[in-house]
Short mmCIF file of C-alpha atoms in Angstrom, two decimals:
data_model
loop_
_atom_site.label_atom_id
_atom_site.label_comp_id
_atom_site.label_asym_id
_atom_site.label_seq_id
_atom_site.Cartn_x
_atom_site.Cartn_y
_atom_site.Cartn_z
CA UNK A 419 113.86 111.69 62.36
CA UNK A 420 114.76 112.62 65.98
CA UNK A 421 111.80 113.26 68.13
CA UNK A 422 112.84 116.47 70.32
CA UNK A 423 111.71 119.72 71.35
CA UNK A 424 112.74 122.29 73.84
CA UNK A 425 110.41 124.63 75.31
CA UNK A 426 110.82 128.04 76.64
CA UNK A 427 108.68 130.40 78.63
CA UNK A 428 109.65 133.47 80.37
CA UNK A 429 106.45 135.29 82.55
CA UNK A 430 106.59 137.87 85.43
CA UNK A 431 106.19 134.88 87.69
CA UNK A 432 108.18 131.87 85.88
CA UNK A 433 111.52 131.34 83.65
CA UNK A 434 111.25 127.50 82.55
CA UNK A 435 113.70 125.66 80.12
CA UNK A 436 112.70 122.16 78.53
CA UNK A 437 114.71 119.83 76.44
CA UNK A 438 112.61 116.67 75.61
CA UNK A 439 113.59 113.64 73.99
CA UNK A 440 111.10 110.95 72.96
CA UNK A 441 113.46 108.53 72.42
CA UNK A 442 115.80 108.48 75.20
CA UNK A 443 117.25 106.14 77.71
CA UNK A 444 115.28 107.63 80.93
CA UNK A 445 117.29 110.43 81.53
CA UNK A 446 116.22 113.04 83.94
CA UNK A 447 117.38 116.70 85.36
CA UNK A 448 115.20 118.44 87.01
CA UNK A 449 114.66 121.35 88.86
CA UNK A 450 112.11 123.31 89.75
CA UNK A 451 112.53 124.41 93.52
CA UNK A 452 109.50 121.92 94.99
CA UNK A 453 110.95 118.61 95.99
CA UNK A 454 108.30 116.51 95.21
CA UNK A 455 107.53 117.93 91.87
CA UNK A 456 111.10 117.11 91.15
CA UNK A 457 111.17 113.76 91.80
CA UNK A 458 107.44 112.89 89.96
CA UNK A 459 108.85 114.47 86.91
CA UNK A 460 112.05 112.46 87.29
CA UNK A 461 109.75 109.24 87.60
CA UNK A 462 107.46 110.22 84.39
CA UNK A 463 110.67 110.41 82.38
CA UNK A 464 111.97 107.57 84.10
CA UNK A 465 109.43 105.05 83.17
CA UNK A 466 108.60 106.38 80.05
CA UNK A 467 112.23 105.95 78.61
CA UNK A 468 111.78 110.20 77.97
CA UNK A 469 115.29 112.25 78.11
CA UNK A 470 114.20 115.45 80.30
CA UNK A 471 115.78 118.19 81.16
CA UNK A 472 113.57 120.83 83.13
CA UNK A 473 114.63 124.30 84.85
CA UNK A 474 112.51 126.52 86.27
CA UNK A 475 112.58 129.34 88.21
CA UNK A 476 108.99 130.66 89.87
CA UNK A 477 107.83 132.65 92.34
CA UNK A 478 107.37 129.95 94.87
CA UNK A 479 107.74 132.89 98.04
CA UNK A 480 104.51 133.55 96.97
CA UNK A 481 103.27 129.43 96.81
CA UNK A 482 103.72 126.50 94.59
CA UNK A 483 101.42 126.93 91.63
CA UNK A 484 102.86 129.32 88.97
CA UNK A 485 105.94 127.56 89.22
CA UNK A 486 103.96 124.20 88.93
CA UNK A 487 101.53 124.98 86.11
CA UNK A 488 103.88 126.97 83.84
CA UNK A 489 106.45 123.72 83.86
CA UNK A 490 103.69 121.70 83.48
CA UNK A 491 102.32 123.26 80.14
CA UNK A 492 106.08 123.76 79.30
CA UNK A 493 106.50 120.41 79.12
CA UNK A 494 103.01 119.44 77.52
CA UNK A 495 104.40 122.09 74.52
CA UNK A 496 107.64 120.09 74.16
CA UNK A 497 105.82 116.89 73.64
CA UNK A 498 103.57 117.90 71.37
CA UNK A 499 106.23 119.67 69.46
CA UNK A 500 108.40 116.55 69.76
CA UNK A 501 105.48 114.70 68.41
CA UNK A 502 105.51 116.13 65.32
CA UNK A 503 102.65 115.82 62.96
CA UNK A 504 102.13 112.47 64.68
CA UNK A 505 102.28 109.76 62.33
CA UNK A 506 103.78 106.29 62.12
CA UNK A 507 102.76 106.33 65.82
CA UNK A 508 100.26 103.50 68.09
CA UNK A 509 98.56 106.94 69.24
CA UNK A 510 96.80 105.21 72.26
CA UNK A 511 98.41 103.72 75.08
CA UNK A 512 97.22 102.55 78.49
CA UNK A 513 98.87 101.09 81.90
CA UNK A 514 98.12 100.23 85.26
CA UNK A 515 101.05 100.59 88.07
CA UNK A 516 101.07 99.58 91.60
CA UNK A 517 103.02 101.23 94.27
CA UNK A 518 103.08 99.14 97.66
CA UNK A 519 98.93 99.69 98.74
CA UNK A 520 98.76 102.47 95.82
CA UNK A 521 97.32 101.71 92.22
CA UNK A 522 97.38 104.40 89.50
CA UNK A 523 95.71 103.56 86.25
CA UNK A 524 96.53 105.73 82.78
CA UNK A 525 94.54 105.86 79.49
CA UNK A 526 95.53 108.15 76.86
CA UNK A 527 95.26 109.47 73.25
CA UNK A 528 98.40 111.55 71.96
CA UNK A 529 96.22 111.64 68.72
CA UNK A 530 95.70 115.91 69.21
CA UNK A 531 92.86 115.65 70.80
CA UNK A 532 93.25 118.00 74.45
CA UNK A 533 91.01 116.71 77.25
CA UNK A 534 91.81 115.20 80.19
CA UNK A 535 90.04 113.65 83.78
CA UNK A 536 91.81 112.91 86.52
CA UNK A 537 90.85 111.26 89.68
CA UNK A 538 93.61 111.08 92.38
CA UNK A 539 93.08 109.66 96.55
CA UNK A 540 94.78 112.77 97.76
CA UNK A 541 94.18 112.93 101.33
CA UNK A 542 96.49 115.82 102.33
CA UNK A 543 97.04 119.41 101.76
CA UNK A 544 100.63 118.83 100.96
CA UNK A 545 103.43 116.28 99.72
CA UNK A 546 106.85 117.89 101.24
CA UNK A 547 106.73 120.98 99.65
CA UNK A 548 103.82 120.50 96.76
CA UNK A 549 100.45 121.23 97.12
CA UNK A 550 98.36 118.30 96.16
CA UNK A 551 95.92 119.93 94.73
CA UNK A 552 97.94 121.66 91.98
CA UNK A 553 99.17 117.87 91.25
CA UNK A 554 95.83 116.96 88.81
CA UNK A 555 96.08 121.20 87.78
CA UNK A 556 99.87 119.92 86.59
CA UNK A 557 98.44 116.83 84.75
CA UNK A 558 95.55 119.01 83.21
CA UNK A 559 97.94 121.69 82.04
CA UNK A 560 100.13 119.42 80.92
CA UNK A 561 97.17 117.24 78.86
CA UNK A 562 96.25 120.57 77.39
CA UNK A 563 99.39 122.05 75.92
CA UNK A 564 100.55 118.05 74.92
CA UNK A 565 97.36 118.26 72.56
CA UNK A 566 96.35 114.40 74.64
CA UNK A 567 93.50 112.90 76.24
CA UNK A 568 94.12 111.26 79.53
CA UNK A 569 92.40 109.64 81.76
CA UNK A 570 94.20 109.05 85.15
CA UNK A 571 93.12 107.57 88.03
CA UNK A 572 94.75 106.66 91.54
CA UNK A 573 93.99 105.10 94.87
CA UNK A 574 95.63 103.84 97.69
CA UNK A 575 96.27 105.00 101.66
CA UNK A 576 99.80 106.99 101.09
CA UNK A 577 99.71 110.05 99.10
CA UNK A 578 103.25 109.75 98.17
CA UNK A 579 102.50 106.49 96.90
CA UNK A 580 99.31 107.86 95.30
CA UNK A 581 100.73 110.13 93.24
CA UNK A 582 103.82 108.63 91.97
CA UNK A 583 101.98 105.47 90.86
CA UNK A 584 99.63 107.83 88.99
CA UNK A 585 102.67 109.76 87.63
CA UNK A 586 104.65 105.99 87.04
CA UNK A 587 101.05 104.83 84.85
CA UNK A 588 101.07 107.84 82.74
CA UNK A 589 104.70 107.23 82.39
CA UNK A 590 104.15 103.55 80.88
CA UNK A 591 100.56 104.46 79.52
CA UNK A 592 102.69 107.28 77.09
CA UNK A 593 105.85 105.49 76.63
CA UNK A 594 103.46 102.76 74.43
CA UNK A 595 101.64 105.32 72.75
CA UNK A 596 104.09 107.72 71.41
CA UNK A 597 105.93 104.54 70.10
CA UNK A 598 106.22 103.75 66.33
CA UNK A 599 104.20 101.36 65.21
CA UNK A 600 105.98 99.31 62.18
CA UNK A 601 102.42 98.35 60.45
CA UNK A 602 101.58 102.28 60.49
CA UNK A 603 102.69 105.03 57.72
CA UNK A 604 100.33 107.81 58.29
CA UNK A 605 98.64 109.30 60.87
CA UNK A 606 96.47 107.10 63.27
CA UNK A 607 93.27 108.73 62.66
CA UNK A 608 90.09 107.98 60.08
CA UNK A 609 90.31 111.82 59.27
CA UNK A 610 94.17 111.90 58.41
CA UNK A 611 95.18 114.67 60.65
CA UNK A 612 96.08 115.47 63.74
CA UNK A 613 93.84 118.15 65.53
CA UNK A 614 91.08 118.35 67.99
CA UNK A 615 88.70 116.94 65.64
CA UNK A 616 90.67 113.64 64.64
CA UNK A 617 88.91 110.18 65.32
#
């Protein structure tokens, strides 16, 4: 079965469009108006072998972060949704990426289980034209409408590089878990279903 979604969200503040393929070749378009948010969604498609398509169109005259979160949970919905009832899957998947001094590290569970802690080096108010600190409030939003844990951590001296080898692990750390696993028929979980309270 073909693992897509699309997402769609109109507010007062945001018009976003998703189109999400699990199983794609790496394909990215993307375009929400903030540079840098831009290119570490290209990257997490990128490296996860994801086909993404993202528009958005926020308020960002009045700043960066309904234009941010809203794509973020936009597309958390559409891989949730392109999840399915998650079975046949590994569910867990983990990865550690360097970038030049920069080392992100991604754990996560795409079992339906929302929760997520982040811990990025962040240094600077700003990357071009993103905040930084709506760059974890992306991942959590994101972790939260997915239905994923994720645990994300990243260090290093360059925030640029900081962030997109956090972006790059999740990226890698997903890729393996939304795979199918060829041993598994059901759902990866001692309970047999995919919610909050699986195990």
């Amino acid at each position: 079965m073909p693992r897509k979604a699309t997402c769609r969200r109109s507010t007062k503040e945001t018009r976003v469009s998703v189109t999400l393929d699990l199983d794609g070749n790496g394909d990215a378009t993307v375009q929400t108006g903030i540079g840098f948010f831009d290119h570490l969604l290209t990257s997490l498609a990128h490296h996860a072998l994801f086909d993404l398509a993202v528009t958005t169109e926020g308020d960002v005259e009045v700043d960066d972060h309904h234009t941010v979160e809203d794509t973020a949970l936009c597309v958390g919905e559409a891989l949730g949704a392109a999840l399915g009832d998650r079975t046949g899957i590994h569910r867990f998947g983990d990865a550690r990426v360097p970038m030049d001094e920069a080392i992100g590290t991604a754990t996560v569970d795409v079992g339906g289980r929302p929760y997520s802690v982040i811990d990025l080096e962040l240094a600077n108010p700003s990357i071009g034209n993103l905040t930084a600190q709506n760059i974890p409030h992306a991942l959590e939003s994101f972790a939260r409408s997915a239905g994923i844990t994720m645990h994300l951590t990243a260090t290093g001296r360059n925030d640029h590089h900081v962030a997109e080898a956090a972006f790059k692990a999740l990226a890698r750390a997903l890729r393996s878990a939304v795979s199918p696993d060829p041993r598994r028929s059901g759902m990866p979980s001692t309970k047999g279903t995919p919610s909050a309270e699986a195990s």
